[in-house]
Coordinates of C-alpha atoms and ligand atoms in Angstrom, one line a residue:
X1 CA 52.0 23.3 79.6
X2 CA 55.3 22.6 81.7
X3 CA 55.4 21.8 84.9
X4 CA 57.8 22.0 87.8
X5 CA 59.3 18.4 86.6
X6 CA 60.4 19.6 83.7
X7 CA 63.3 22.0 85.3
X8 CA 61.7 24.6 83.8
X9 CA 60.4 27.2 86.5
X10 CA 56.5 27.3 87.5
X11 CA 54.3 30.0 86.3
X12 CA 54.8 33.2 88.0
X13 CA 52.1 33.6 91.0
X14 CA 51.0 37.5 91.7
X15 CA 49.5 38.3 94.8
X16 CA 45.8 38.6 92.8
X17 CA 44.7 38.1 90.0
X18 CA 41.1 37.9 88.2
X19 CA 39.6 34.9 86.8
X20 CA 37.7 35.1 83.7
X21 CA 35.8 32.1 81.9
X22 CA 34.4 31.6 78.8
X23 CA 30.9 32.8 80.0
X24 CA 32.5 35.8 81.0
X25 CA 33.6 36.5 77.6
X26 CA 30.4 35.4 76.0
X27 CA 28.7 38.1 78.1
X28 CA 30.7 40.9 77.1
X29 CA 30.4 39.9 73.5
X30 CA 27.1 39.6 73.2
X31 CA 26.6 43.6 74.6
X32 CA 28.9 44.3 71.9
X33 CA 27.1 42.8 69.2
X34 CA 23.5 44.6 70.4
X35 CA 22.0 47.7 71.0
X36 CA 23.5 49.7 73.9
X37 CA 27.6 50.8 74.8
X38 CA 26.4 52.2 77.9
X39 CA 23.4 52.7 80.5
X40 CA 21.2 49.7 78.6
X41 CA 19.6 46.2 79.7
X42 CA 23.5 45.0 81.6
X43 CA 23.0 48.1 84.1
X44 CA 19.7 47.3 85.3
X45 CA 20.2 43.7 85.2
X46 CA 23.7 43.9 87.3
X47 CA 22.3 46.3 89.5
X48 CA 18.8 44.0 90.0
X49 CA 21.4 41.3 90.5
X50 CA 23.0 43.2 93.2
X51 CA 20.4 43.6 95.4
X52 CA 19.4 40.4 95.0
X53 CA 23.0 39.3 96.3
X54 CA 22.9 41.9 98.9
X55 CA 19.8 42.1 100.2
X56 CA 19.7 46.1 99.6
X57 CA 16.7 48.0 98.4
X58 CA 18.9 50.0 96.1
X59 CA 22.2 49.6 94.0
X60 CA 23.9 52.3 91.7
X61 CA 26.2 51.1 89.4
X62 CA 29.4 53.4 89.2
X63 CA 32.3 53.9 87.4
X64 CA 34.6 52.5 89.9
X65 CA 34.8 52.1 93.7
X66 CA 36.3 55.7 94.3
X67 CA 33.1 56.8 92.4
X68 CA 31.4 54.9 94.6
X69 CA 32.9 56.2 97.5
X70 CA 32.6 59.6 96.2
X71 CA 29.2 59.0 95.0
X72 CA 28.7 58.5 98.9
X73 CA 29.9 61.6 100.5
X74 CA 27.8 63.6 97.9
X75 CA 24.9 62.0 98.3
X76 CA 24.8 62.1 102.1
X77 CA 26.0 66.3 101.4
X78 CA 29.3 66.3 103.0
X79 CA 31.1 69.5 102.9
X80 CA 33.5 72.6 104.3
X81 CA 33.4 71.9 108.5
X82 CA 32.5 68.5 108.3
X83 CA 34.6 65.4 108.6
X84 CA 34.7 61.9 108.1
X85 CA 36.5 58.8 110.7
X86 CA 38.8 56.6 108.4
X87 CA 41.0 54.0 109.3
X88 CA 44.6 54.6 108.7
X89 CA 44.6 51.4 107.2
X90 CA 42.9 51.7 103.8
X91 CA 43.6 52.2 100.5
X92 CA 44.3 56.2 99.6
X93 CA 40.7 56.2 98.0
X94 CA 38.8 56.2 101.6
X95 CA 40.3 59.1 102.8
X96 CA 39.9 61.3 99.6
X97 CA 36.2 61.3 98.8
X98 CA 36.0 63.4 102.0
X99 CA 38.6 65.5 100.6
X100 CA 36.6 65.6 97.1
X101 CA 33.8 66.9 98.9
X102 CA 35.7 69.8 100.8
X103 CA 35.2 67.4 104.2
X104 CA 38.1 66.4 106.8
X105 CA 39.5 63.1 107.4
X106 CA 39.6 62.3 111.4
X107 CA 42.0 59.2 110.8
X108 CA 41.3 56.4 113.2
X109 CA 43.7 53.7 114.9
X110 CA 42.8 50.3 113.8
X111 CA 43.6 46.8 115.6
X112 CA 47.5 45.7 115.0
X113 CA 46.6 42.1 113.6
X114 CA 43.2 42.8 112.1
X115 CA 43.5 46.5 110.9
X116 CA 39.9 46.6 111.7
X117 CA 38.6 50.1 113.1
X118 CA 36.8 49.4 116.3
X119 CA 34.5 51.4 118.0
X120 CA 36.7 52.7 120.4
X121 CA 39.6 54.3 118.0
X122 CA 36.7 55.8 116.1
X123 CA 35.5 57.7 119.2
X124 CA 39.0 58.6 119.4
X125 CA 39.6 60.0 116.2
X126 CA 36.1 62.3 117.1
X127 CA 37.3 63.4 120.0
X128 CA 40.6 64.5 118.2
X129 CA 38.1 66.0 114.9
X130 CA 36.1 67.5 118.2
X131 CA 39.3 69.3 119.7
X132 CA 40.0 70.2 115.7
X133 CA 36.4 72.2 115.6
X134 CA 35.3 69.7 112.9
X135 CA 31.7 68.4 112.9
X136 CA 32.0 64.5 112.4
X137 CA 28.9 63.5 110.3
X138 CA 29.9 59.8 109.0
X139 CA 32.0 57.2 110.2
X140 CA 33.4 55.0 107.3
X141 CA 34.7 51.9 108.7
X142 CA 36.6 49.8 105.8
X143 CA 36.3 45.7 105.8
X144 CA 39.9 45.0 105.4
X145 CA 41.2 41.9 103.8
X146 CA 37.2 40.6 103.5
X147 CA 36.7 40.6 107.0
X148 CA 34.0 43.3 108.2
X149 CA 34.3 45.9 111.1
X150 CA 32.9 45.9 114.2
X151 CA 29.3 47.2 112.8
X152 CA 27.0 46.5 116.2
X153 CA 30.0 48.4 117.9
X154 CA 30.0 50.9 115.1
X155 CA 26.7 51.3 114.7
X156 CA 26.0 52.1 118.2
X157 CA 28.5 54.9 117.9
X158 CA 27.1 56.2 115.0
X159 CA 23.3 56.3 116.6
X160 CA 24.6 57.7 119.8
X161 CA 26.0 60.6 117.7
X162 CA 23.5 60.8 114.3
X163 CA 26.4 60.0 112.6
X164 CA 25.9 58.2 108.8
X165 CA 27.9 54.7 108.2
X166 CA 30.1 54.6 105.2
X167 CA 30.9 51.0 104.5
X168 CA 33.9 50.9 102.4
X169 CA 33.2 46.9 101.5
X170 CA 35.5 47.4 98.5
X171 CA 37.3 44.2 99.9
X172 CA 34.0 42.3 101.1
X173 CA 32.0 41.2 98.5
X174 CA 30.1 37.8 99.9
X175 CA 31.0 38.5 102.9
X176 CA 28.2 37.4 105.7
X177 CA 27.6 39.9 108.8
X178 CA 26.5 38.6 111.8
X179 CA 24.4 41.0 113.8
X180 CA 24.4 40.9 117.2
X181 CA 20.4 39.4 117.2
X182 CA 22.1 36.4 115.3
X183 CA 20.7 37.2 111.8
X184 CA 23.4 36.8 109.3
X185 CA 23.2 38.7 106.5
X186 CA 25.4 39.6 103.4
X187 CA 27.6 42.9 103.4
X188 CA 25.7 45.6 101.4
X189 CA 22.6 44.9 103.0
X190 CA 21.9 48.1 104.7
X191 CA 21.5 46.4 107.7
X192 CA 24.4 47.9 109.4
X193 CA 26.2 51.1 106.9
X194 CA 23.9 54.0 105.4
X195 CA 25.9 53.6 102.3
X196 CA 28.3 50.4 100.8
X197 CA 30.9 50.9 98.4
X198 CA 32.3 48.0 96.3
X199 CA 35.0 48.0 93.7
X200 CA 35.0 45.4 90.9
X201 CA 39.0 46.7 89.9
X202 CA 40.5 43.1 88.6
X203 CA 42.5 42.4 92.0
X204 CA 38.9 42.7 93.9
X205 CA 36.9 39.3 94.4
X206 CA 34.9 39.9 91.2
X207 CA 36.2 42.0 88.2
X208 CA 34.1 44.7 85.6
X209 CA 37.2 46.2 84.2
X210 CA 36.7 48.6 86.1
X211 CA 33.5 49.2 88.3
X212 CA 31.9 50.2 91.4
X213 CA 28.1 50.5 93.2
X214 CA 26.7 51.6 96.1
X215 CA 23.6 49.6 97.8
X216 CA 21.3 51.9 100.4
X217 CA 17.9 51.6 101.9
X218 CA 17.6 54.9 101.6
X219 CA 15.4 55.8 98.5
X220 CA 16.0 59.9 98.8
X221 CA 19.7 58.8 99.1
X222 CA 19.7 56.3 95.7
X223 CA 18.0 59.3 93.8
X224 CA 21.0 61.4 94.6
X225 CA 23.7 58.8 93.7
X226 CA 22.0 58.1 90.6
X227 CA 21.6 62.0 90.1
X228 CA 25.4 62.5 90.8
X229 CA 26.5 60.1 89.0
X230 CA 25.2 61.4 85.8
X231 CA 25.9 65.2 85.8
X232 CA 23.3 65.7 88.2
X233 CA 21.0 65.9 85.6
X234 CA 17.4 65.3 86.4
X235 CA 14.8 63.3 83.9
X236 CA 12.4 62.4 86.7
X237 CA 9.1 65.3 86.4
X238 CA 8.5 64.7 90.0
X239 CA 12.2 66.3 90.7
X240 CA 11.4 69.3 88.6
X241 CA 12.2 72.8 90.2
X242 CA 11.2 75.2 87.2
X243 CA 8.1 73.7 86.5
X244 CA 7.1 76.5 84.0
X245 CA 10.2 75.7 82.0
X246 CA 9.8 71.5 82.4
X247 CA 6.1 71.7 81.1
X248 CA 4.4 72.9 78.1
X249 CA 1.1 75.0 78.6
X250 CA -1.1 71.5 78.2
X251 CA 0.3 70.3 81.3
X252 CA 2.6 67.9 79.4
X253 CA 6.7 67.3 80.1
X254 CA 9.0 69.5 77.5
X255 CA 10.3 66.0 75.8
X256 CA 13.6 67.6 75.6
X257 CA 13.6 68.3 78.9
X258 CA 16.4 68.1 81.9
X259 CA 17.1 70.1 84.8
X260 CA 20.5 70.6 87.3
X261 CA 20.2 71.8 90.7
X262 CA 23.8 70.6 91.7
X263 CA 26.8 69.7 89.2
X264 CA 27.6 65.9 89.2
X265 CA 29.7 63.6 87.5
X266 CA 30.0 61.6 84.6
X267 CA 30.7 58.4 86.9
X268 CA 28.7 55.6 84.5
X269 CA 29.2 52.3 84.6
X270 CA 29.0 50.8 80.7
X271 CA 27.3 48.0 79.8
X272 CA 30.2 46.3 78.3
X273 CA 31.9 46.4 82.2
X274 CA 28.3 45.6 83.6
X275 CA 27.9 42.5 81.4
X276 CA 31.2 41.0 82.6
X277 CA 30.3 42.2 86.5
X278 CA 26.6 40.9 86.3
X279 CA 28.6 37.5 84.9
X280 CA 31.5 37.5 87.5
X281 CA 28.7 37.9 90.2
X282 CA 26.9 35.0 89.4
X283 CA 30.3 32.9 89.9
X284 CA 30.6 35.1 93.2
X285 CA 29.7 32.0 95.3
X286 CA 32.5 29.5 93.8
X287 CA 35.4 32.8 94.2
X288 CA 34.5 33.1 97.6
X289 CA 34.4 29.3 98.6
X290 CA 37.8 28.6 96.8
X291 CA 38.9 31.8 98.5
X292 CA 37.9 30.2 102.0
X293 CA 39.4 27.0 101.6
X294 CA 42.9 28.6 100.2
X295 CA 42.8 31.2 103.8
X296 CA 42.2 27.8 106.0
X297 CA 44.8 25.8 103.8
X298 CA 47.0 28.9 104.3
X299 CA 46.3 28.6 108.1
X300 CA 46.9 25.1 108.5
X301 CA 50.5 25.7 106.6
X302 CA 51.9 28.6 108.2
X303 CA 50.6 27.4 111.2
X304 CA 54.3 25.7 112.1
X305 CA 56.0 29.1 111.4
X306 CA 54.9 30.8 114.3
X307 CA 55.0 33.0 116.0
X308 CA 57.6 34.8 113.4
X309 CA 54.9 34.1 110.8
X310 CA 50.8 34.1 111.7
X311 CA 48.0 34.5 109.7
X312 CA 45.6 37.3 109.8
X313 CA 43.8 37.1 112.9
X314 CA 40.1 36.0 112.8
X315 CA 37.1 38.3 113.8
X316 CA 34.3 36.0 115.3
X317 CA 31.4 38.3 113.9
X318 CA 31.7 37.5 109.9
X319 CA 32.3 35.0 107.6
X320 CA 34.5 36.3 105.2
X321 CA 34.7 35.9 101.6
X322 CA 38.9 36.9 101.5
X323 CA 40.2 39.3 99.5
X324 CA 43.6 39.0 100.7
X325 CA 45.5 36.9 102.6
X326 CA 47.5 39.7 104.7
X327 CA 50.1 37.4 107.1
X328 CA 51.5 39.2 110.0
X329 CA 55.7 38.8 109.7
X330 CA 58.4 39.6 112.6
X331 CA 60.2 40.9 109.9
X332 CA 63.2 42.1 113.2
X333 CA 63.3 38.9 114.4
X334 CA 64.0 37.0 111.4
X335 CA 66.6 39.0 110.8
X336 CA 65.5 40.3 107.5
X337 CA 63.9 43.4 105.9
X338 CA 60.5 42.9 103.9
X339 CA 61.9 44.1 100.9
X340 CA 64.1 41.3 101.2
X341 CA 61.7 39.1 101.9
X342 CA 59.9 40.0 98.9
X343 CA 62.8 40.3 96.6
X344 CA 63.5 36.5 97.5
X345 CA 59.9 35.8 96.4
X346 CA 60.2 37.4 93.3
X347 CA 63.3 35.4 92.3
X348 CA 61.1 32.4 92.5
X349 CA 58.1 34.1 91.0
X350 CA 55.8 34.4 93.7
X351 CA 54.3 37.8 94.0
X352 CA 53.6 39.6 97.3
X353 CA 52.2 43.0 98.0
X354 CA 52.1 45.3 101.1
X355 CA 48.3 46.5 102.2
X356 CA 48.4 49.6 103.6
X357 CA 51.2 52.4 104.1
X358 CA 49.0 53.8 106.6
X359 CA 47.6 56.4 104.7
X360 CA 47.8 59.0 107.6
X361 CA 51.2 59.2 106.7
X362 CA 51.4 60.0 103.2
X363 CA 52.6 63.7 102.6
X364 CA 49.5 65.2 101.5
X365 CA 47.6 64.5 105.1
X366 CA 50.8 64.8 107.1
X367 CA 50.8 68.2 105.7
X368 CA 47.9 69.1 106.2
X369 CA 47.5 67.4 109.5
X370 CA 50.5 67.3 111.2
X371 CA 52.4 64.0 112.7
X372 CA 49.9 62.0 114.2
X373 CA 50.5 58.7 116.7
X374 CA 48.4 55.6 115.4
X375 CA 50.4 53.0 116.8
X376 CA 47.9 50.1 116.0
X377 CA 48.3 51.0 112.1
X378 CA 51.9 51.6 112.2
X379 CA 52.3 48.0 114.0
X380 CA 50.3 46.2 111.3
X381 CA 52.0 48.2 108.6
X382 CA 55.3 47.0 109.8
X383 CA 54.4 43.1 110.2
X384 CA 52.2 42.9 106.8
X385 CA 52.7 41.6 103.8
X386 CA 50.0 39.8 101.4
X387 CA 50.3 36.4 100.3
X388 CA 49.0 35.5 96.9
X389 CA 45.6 34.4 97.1
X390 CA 43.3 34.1 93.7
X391 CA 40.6 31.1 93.1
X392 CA 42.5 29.4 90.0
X393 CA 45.7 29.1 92.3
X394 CA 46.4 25.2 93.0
X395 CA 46.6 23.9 96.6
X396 CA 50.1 23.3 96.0
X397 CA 50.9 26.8 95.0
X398 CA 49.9 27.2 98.9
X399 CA 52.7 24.8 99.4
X400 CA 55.2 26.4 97.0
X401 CA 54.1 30.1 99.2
X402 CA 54.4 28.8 102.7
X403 CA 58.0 26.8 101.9
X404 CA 59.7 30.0 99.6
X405 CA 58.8 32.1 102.6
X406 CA 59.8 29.7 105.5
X407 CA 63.4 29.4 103.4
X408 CA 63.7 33.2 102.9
X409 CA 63.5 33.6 106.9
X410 CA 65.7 30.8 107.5
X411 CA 63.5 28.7 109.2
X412 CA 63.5 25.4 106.8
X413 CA 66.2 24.7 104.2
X414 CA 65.4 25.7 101.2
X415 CA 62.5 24.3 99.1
Ligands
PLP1 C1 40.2 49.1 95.6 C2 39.8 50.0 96.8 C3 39.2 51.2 96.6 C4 39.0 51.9 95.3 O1 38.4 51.1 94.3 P1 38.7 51.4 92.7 O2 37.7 50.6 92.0 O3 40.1 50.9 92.5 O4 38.5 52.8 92.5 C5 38.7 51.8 97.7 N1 38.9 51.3 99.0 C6 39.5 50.1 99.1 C7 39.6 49.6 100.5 C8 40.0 49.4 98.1 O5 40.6 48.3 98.3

């Protein structure tokens, strides 16, 4: 291939990207060549493999991490009166599997240079669901960029209140939690939420395709995601409501079988995604230390470009595995908009994207909720704007990054 030397330009950087190997590909072949399209061996063994990584007693494989999500708030029977604290700062998926369910969405602030929910803007968003006659029965914090929420914070909350903890971890796969005792221990664990989500969408830290799971503790609660994520049929005898219609006269199971007590969904992972997830998770380790060591390089560069440019600002509880490297702009103070900003970096191919519109303000909730002041997400909405960041990026596209941007804001002649 060309390089830079060449005159010719350098290979067009997005802001993520998936990287998939040759083993990756042998894995996928090889469930195409054998027995099962869907719900064979790859299922069990990505899920096995999941609570291995995790720690969790239970993981349920899922169509994607909405599904998961989703998966969540029926499982933990969400419904009509009952709502849900999200951060503003999320993707739009968050907030709608309360909706799915007929639940409200008490949005929460978040912190301006983490957008991290905390503890205390989660009470604040009850309160408001409280004056709103709602009955808050989960909180579900989201671990934006990689880095996790305040769970010992969040966790207290939650006890004080019998609340469930949603952990949208869509972003935090190999992350490590620190709990306030010291132990450290991987997100998904069950240690801290009820319920984890995780996405495996191609821009995520590993990539199925698509693809989702949940991991619990909770054995009652993993019946019923695995229940409603298949119809909500029921194969298991011991489930059985109608037993005179589930057995035959000799005591034996009917082999053909199946009962329903509440619709599901057909939210099934395949075993062609699960082959390619159960091989991206086994190269989890080397995504996320290549991911660390492009953040710090990332630090260490834009470092000279404050205090118009910082990085995301570090929680001292986790050790991340980043998703995304969200830097925090003074867009005003340059002097130029973001879309400008970005414009200039797509004219020399470097790919930037903006995590979140704070989703309180999309026109479906502002609708339904009226206007609502979240100052903490509108202030890291206005400064934000991701950075590529993807494990087979070079060091020196982290050079090529930090010198385009520092150009476009007029703070270094051009690179
Ligand atoms: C990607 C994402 C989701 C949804 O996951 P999909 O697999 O795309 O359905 C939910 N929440 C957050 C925070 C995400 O980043």
């Amino acid at each position: 291939m060309t390089g830079p030397a060449s005159g010719s330009p350098p290979p067009f950087l997005p802001y993520g990207r998936q990287d998939i190997d040759q083993t990756d590909i042998d894995a996928v072949t090889a469930v195409l060549r054998g027995d099962w399209l869907t719900q064979g061996p790859a299922v069990e063994a990505f899920e096995r493999t999941l609570c291995d990584r995790t720690g969790a007693a239970h993981a349920v494989s899922c169509a994607n991490g909405t599904a998961a999500l989703h998966l969540a708030t029926l499982a933990l029977g969400l419904g009509p009166g009952d709502a849900v604290v999200v951060p503003a700062v999320t993707f739009l998926a968050t907030a709608n599997a309360a909706r799915y369910v007929g639940a409200e969405v008490a949005f929460a602030d978040v912190d301006p240079d983490t957008g991290l929910m905390g503890p205390e803007q989660a009470a604040a968003a009850m309160e408001r669901a409280a004056r709103a006659g709602w009955r808050v029965r989960a909180l579900a914090p989201v671990h934006f960029a990689g880095q996790t929420a305040d769970m010992a914070g969040l966790g207290q909350l939650a006890d004080r209140h019998g609340l469930a903890v949603i952990e949208d971890a869509c972003h935090a796969i190999g992350t490590l939690d620190m709990a306030p005792d010291g132990r450290v221990l991987p997100v998904g664990s069950g240690a801290f939420g009820t319920l984890t989500a995780f996405s495996f969408h191609p821009v995520k830290t590993i990539a199925a395709g698509e693809g989702g799971a949940v991991t619990t503790n909770d054995a009652t609660l993993a019946a019923r995601l695995r229940r409603f994520r298949n119809h909500g049929m029921e194969r298991d005898p011991a489930g059985f409501e109608d037993r005179e219609a589930a057995f035959a006269s000799n005591g034996a199971v009917n082999p053909w079988y199946y009962e329903m007590a509440e619709p599901g969904f057909n939210y099934r992972l395949t075993d062609i995604q699960s082959a390619l997830a159960f091989s991206q998770l086994s190269r989890l380790a080397a995504f996320v230390e290549r991911r660390r060591h492009l953040m710090d390089l990332y630090a260490e560069r834009l470092a000279p470009l404050a205090p118009l440019v910082r990085p995301a600002a570090r929680v001292p509880w986790c050790r991340p595995a980043w998703h995304l490297c969200a830097a925090r702009i003074d867009f005003a103070a340059a002097g130029r908009t973001r879309a400008q900003v970005m414009a200039d970096l797509r004219a020399q191919g470097i790919g930037t994207q903006v995590h979140y519109i704070p989703v309180h303000h999309q026109p479906y909730w502002s609708k339904r909720y009226g206007g609502l002041a979240l100052p903490g997400a509108d202030t890291h909405y206005a400064h934000t704007l991701s950075l590529p960041l993807f494990p087979a990026m070079a060091d020196t596209d982290v050079d090529r990054v930090v010198a385009a941007l520092s150009a476009t804001l007029g703070l270094s002649p051009a690179a």
